[in-house]
XYZ file of C-alpha atoms in Angstrom:
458
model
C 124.995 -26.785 7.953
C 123.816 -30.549 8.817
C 120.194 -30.179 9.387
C 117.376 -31.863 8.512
C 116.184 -28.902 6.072
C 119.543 -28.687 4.364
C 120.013 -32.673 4.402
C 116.396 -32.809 2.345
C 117.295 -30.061 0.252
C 120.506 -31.480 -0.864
C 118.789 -35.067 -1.633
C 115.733 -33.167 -3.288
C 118.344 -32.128 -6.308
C 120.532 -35.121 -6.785
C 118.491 -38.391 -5.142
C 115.450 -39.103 -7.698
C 114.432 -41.748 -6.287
C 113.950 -39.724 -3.134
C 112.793 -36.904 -4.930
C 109.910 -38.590 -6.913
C 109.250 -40.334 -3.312
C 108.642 -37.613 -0.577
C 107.894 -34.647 -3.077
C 103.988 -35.216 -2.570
C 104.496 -35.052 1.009
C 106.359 -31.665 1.749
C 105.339 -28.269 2.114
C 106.758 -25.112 1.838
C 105.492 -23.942 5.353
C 107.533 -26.968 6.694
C 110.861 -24.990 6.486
C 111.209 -22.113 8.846
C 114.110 -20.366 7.288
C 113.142 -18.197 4.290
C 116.229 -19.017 2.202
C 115.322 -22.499 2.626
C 111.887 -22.349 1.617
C 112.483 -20.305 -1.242
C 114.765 -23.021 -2.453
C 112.288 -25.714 -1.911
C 109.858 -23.837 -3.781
C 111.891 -23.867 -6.977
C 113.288 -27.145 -6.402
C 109.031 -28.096 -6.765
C 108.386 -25.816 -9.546
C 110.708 -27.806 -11.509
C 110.421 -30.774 -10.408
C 106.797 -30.404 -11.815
C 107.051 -28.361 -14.972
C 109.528 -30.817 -16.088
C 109.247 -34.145 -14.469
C 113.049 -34.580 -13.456
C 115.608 -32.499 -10.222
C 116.234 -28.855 -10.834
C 120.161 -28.212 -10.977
C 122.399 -25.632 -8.808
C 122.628 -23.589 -12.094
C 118.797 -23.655 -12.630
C 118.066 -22.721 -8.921
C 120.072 -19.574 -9.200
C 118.748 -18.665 -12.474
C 114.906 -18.822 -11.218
C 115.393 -17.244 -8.386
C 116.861 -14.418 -9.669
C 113.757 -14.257 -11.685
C 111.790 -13.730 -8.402
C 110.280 -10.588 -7.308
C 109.836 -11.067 -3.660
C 113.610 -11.156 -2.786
C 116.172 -8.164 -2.820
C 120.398 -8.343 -3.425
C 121.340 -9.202 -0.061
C 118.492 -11.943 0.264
C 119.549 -13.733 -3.172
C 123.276 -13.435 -1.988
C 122.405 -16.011 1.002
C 120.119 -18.125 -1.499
C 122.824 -18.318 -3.891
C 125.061 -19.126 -0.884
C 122.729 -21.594 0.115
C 122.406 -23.493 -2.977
C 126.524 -23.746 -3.910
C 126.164 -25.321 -0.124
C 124.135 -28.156 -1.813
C 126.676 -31.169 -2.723
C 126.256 -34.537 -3.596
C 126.955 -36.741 -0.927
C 125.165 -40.410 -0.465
C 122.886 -41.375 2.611
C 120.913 -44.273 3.590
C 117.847 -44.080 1.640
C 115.686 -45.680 4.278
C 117.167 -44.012 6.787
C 116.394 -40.461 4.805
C 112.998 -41.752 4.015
C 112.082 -42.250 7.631
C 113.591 -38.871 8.758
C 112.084 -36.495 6.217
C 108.622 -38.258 7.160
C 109.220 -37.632 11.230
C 110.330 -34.462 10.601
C 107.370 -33.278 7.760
C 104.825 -34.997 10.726
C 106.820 -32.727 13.744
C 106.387 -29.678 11.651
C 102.694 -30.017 10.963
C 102.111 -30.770 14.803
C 103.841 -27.491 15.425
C 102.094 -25.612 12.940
C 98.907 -27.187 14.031
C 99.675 -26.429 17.404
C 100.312 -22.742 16.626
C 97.038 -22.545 14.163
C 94.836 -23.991 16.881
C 96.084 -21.623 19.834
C 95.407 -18.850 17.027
C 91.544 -19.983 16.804
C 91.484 -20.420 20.363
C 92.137 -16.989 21.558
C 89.442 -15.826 18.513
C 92.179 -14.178 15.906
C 91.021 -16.413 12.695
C 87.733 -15.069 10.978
C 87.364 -17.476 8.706
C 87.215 -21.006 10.778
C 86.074 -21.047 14.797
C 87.289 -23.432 17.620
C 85.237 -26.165 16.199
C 87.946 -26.893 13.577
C 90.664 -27.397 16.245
C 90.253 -31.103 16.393
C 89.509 -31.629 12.494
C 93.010 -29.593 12.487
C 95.126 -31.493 15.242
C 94.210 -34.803 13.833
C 94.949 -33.780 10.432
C 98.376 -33.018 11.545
C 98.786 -36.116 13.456
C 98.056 -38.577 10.426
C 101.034 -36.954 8.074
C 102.791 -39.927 6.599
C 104.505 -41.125 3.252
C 101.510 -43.848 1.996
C 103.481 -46.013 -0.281
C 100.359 -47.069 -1.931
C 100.007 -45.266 -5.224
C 96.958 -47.166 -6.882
C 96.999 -51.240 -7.944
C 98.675 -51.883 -11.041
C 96.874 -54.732 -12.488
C 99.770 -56.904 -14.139
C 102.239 -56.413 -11.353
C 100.492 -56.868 -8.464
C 98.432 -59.732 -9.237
C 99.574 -61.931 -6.160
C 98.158 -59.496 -3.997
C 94.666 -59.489 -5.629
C 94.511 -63.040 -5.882
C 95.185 -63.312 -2.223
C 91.903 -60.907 -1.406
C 90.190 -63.170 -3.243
C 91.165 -65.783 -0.919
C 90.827 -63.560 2.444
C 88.052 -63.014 4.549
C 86.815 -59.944 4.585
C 86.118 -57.852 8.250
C 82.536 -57.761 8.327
C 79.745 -56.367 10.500
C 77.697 -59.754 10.593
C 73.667 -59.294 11.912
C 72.145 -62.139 14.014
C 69.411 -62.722 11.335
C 70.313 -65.781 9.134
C 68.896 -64.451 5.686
C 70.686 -60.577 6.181
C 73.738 -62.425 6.557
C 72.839 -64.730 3.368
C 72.434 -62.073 0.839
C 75.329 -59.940 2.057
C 77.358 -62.666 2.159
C 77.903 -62.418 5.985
C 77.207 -59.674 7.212
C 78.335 -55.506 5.804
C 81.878 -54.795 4.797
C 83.654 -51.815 5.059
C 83.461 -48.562 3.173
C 79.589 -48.981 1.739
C 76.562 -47.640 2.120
C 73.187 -49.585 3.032
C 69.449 -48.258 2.939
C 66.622 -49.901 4.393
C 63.483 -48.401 2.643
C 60.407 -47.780 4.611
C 57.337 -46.023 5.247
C 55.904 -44.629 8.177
C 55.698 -46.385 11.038
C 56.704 -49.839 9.364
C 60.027 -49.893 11.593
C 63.112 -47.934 9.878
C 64.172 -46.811 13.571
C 63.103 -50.017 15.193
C 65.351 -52.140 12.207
C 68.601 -49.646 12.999
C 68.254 -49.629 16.854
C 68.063 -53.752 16.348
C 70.762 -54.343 14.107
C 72.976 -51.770 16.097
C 72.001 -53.466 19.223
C 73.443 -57.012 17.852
C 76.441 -55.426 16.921
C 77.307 -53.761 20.507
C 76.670 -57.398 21.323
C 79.270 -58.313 19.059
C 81.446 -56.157 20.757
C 81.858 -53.576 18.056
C 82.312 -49.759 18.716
C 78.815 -48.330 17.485
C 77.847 -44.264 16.707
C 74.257 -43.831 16.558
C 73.621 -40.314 14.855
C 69.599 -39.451 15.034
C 68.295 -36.432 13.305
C 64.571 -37.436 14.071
C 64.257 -39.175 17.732
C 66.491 -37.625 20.856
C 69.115 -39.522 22.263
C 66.997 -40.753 25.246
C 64.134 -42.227 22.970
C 66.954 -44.393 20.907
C 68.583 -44.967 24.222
C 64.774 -46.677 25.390
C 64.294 -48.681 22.055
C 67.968 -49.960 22.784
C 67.411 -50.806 26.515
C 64.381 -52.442 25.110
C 65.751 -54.754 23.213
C 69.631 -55.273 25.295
C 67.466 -55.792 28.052
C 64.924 -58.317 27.157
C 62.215 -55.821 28.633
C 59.095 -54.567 26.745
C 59.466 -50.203 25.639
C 55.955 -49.462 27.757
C 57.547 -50.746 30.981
C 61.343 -49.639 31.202
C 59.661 -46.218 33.084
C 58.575 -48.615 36.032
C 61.747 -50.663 36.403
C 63.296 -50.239 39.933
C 66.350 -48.517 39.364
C 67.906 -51.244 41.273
C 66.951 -53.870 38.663
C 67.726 -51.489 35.730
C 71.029 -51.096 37.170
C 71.749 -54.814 37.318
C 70.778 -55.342 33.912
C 72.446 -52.273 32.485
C 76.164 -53.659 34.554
C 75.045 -57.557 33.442
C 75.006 -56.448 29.896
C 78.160 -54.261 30.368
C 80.483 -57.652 31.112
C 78.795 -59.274 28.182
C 81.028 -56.949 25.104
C 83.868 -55.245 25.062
C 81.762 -52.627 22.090
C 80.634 -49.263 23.099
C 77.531 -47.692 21.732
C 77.412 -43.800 21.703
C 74.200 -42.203 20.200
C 74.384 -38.210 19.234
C 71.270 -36.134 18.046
C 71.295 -33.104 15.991
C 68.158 -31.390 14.763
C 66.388 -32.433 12.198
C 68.185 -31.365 8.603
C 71.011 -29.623 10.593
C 73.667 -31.973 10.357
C 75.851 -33.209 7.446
C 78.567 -35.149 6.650
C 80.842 -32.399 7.965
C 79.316 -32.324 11.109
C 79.295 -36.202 11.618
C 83.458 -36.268 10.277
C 83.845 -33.378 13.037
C 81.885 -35.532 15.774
C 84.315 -38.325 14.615
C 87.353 -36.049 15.299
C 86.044 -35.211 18.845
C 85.361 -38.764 19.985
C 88.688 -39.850 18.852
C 90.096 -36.904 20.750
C 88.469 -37.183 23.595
C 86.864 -40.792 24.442
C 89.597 -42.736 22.075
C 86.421 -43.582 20.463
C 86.701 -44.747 17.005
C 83.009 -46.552 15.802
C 83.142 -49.765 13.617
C 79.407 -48.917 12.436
C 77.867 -45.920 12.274
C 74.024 -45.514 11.663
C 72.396 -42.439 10.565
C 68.724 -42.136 11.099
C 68.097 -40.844 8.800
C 69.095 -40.090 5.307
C 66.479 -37.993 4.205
C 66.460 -35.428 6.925
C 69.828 -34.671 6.925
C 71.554 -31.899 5.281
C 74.064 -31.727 1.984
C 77.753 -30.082 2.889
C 77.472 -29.219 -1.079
C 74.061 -26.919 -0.955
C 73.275 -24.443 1.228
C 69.775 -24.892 3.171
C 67.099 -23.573 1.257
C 68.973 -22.926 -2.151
C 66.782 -23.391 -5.517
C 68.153 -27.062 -5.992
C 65.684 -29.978 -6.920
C 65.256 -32.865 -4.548
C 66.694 -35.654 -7.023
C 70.072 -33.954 -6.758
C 70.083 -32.928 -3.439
C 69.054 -36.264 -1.950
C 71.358 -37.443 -4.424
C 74.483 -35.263 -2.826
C 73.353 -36.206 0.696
C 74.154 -39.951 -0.122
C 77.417 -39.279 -1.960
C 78.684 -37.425 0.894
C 77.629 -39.912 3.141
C 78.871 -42.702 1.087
C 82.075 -40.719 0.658
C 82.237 -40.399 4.361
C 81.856 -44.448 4.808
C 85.006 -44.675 2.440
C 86.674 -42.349 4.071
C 86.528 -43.230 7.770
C 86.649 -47.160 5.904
C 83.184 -48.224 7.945
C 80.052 -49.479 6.528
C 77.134 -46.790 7.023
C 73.646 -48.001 8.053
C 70.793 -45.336 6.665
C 67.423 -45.457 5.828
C 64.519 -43.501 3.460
C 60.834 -42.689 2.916
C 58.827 -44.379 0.274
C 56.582 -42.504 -1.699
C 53.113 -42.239 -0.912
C 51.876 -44.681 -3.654
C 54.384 -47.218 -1.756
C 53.641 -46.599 1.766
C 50.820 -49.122 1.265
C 51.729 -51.260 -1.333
C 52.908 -54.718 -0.549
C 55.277 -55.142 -2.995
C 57.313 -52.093 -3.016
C 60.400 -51.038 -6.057
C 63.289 -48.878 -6.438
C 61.187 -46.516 -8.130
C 59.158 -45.875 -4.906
C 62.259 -44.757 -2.796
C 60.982 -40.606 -1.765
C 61.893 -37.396 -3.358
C 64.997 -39.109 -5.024
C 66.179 -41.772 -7.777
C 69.786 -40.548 -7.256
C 69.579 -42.111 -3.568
C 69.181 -46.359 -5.023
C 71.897 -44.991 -7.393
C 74.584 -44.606 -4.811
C 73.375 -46.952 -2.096
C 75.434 -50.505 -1.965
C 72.681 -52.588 -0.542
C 68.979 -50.969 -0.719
C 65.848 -53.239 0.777
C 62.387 -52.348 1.590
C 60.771 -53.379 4.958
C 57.165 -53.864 3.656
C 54.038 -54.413 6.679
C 50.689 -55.442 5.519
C 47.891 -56.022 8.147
C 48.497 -60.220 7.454
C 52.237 -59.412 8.119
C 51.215 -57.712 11.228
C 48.628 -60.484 12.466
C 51.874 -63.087 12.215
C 54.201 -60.487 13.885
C 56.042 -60.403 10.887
C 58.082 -58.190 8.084
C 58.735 -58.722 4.474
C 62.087 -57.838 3.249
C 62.498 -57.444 -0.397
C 66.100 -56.600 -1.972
C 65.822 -53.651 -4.096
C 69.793 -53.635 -4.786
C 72.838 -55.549 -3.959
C 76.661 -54.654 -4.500
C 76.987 -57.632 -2.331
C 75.248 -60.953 -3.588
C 72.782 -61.575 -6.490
C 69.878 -60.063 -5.211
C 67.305 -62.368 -7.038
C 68.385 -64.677 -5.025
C 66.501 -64.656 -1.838
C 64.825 -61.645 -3.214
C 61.712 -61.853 -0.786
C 61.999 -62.865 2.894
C 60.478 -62.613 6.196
C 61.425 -61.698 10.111
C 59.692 -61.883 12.833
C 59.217 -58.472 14.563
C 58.224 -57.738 17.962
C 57.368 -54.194 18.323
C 57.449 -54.062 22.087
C 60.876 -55.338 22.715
C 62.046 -53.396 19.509
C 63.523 -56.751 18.098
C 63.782 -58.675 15.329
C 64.134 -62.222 15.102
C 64.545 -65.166 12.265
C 61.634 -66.763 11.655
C 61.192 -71.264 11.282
C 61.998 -72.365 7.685
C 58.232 -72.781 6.918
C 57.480 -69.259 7.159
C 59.725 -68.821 4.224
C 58.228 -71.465 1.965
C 55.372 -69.235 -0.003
C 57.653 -66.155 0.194
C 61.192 -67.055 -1.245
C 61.926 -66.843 -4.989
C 62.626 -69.539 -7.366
C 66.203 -70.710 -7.146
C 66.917 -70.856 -3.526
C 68.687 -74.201 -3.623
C 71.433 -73.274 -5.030
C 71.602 -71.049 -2.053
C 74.518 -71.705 0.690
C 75.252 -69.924 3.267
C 78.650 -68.110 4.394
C 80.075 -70.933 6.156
C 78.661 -74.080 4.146
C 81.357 -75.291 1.566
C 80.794 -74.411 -1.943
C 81.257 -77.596 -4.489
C 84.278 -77.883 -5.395
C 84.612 -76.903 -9.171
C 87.209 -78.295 -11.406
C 89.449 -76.297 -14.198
C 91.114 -78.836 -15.799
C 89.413 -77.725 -19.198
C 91.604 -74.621 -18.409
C 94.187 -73.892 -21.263
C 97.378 -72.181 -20.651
């Protein structure tokens, strides 16, 4: 008996260190003989009542405790186990096998679960969980990394100090100031708005420069259909004003659309769902399907927006307050940014007593305090009639994970509505606007002074 089974059976009661390794990672449904399984099953049992291997003596004595086996069946178990002798292998070597072999056995079961919801025999789950399923199955593997430990591993973290980190920069010089250049991975950022004042117009722009960059972008709109964000895009990619894409030849259109195609290698894909339909299940089930089918994996997703989608936690219409359901919304989409290790663009309402005020706070984000709570970088895109008259937008930080955010705590853009675009404005239309303490500002790629530690003691 020299299978794979009996070979991780036999190192699961005298190998520790392989034990303590690849215990997390296997299942019971992994084995397909019963004997086996039943073996495994009290090999984990006391592995985790008691922190250490189970012994041949122990195995027999617990599973003749059992109730689900008769005579005959603990006569092979018995069998089974006296089989179980201590003889060395490679650890690497067993590593590496019991991982291919864990990862072949939940493709197969996969396999068999998703043919099962195909032909309509599951009640409890539908077809729609076939990809969530397959892909599941697919990214089985031993992660080594079991958390940071702070004394040992301080090598690594000094390094990260010392690396630049992937970021989604924007092509507007004071975004990429306060974020340090540009949005990093696994956060959430809220751009807090009004009606009308340009929430859409700011995602559709920023989302635009990154397919420019040649990022992968996933536009999910719960308020506009895909063709309107596909117009505000074409807008602005192609340098054409919104009121007259409709009389474009299709000739020119054409051009432009293939002349922008050789400019990135990025691919933008925008999906609507109806308004509060859609939560962060549906969008890590959309993410499934476009890996699965387009080998589509986003490096930004935006999510217009926040407020109108729907919690995964609380059913529609149940007696919860806003505050908390709000609240869950941005958890679960923050957890989904961590997750799927992306940043997450969103944006929010202000209340009424901020959709005209000029200088708008945290405490004026709609229907929900819990939202600024969660966010990692929250700003408010205030318009005023003056702001309008210079084709401008003030941007006001409201919260940053990311920088200090009194420093360049007020700014402005330029903003031109008809090409949906936003654009840096000349130095002097930042003189009456920024804060106090903007020259000790740098930006990302200026050198800092150099700072000396000599007064240090060791």
């Amino acid at each position: 008996m020299d299978n794979v089974e009996f070979l991780i059976l036999r190192n699961l009661l005298y190998n520790e260190e392989y034990l303590r390794k690849v215990i997390p990672f296997i299942k019971g449904e992994y084995f397909e003989d019963v004997k086996q399984k039943i073996v495994f099953e009290e090999i984990l049992k006391f592995a985790g009542e008691y922190n250490q291997p189970a012994t041949k003596e122990v195995l027999c004595i617990e599973t003749e405790k059992r109730s689900d086996i008769n005579d005959e069946s603990f006569k092979d178990i018995t069998n089974l186990i006296s089989s179980l002798e201590d003889e060395p292998t490679e650890f690497d070597w067993l590593v590496t096998t019991t991982e291919k072999w864990c990862r072949d056995r939940a493709i197969y079961l996969a396999l068999l679960e998703s043919i099962s919801l195909a032909d309509g025999k599951d009640d409890k789950q539908d077809r729609d969980a076939i990809p969530s399923i397959l892909s599941d199955a697919l990214a089985v593997s031993f992660d080594p990394n079991i958390g940071h430990d702070y004394l040992q591993d301080y090598e690594a973290r000094y390094e990260s100090y010392h690396r630049k980190e992937d970021k989604i920069e924007f092509d507007l010089e004071y975004f990429n100031k306060i974020t340090k250049g540009g949005l990093p991975n696994k956060t959430l950022n809220i751009a807090l708005a009004g009606t009308g004042v340009g929430k859409s117009l700011f995602m559709c722009h920023v989302a635009s420069s990154a397919l420019l960059q040649g990022k992968n972008v996933l536009y999910i709109t719960l308020e506009m259909a895909e063709e309107k964000i596909a117009e505000r895009i074409d807008a602005n990619l192609l340098n054409v004003a919104i009121q007259d894409i409709t009389d474009l030849p299709k000739q020119m259109y054409e051009s432009k659309v293939t002349s922008l195609a050789q400019k990135t290698q990025g691919t933008l894909i925008i999906k609507e769902y109806p308004t509060a339909a859609a939560h962060s299940g549906h969008f890590r089930a959309l993410l499934n399907e476009l890996a699965l089918k387009k080998s589509f994996k986003p490096d930004i997703i935006f999510i217009d927006y926040l407020n109108i989608c729907a919690s995964s936690r609380y059913r529609a219409g149940s007696n919860v307050n806003s505050y908390s359901y709000i609240k869950a919304i941005a958890e679960e989409l923050r957890g989904l940014a961590v997750e799927t290790n992306l940043p997450i663009v969103s944006a929010t309402q202000t209340t009424r007593s901020g959709y005209g005020s000029s200088d708008v706070e945290l405490t004026d984000t709609s229907e929900s305090f819990g939202l600024p709570a969660t966010a990692d970088l929250m700003f408010a895109l205030i318009s005023t009639e003056d702001l309008e008259g210079l084709n401008q937008i003030l941007v006001k930080q409201l919260k940053n994970r990311y920088n200090d955010p009194t420093i360049f705590k007020r700014f402005v853009v330029g903003i031109d509505r008809a090409k949906m675009r936003l654009y840096d404005c000349e130095q002097t239309a930042q003189e009456d606007i920024l804060d106090n303490g903007q020259e000790e500002e740098y930006t990302n790629n200026e050198k800092k002074p150099k700072k000396s530690f000599s007064e240090f003691k060791f």
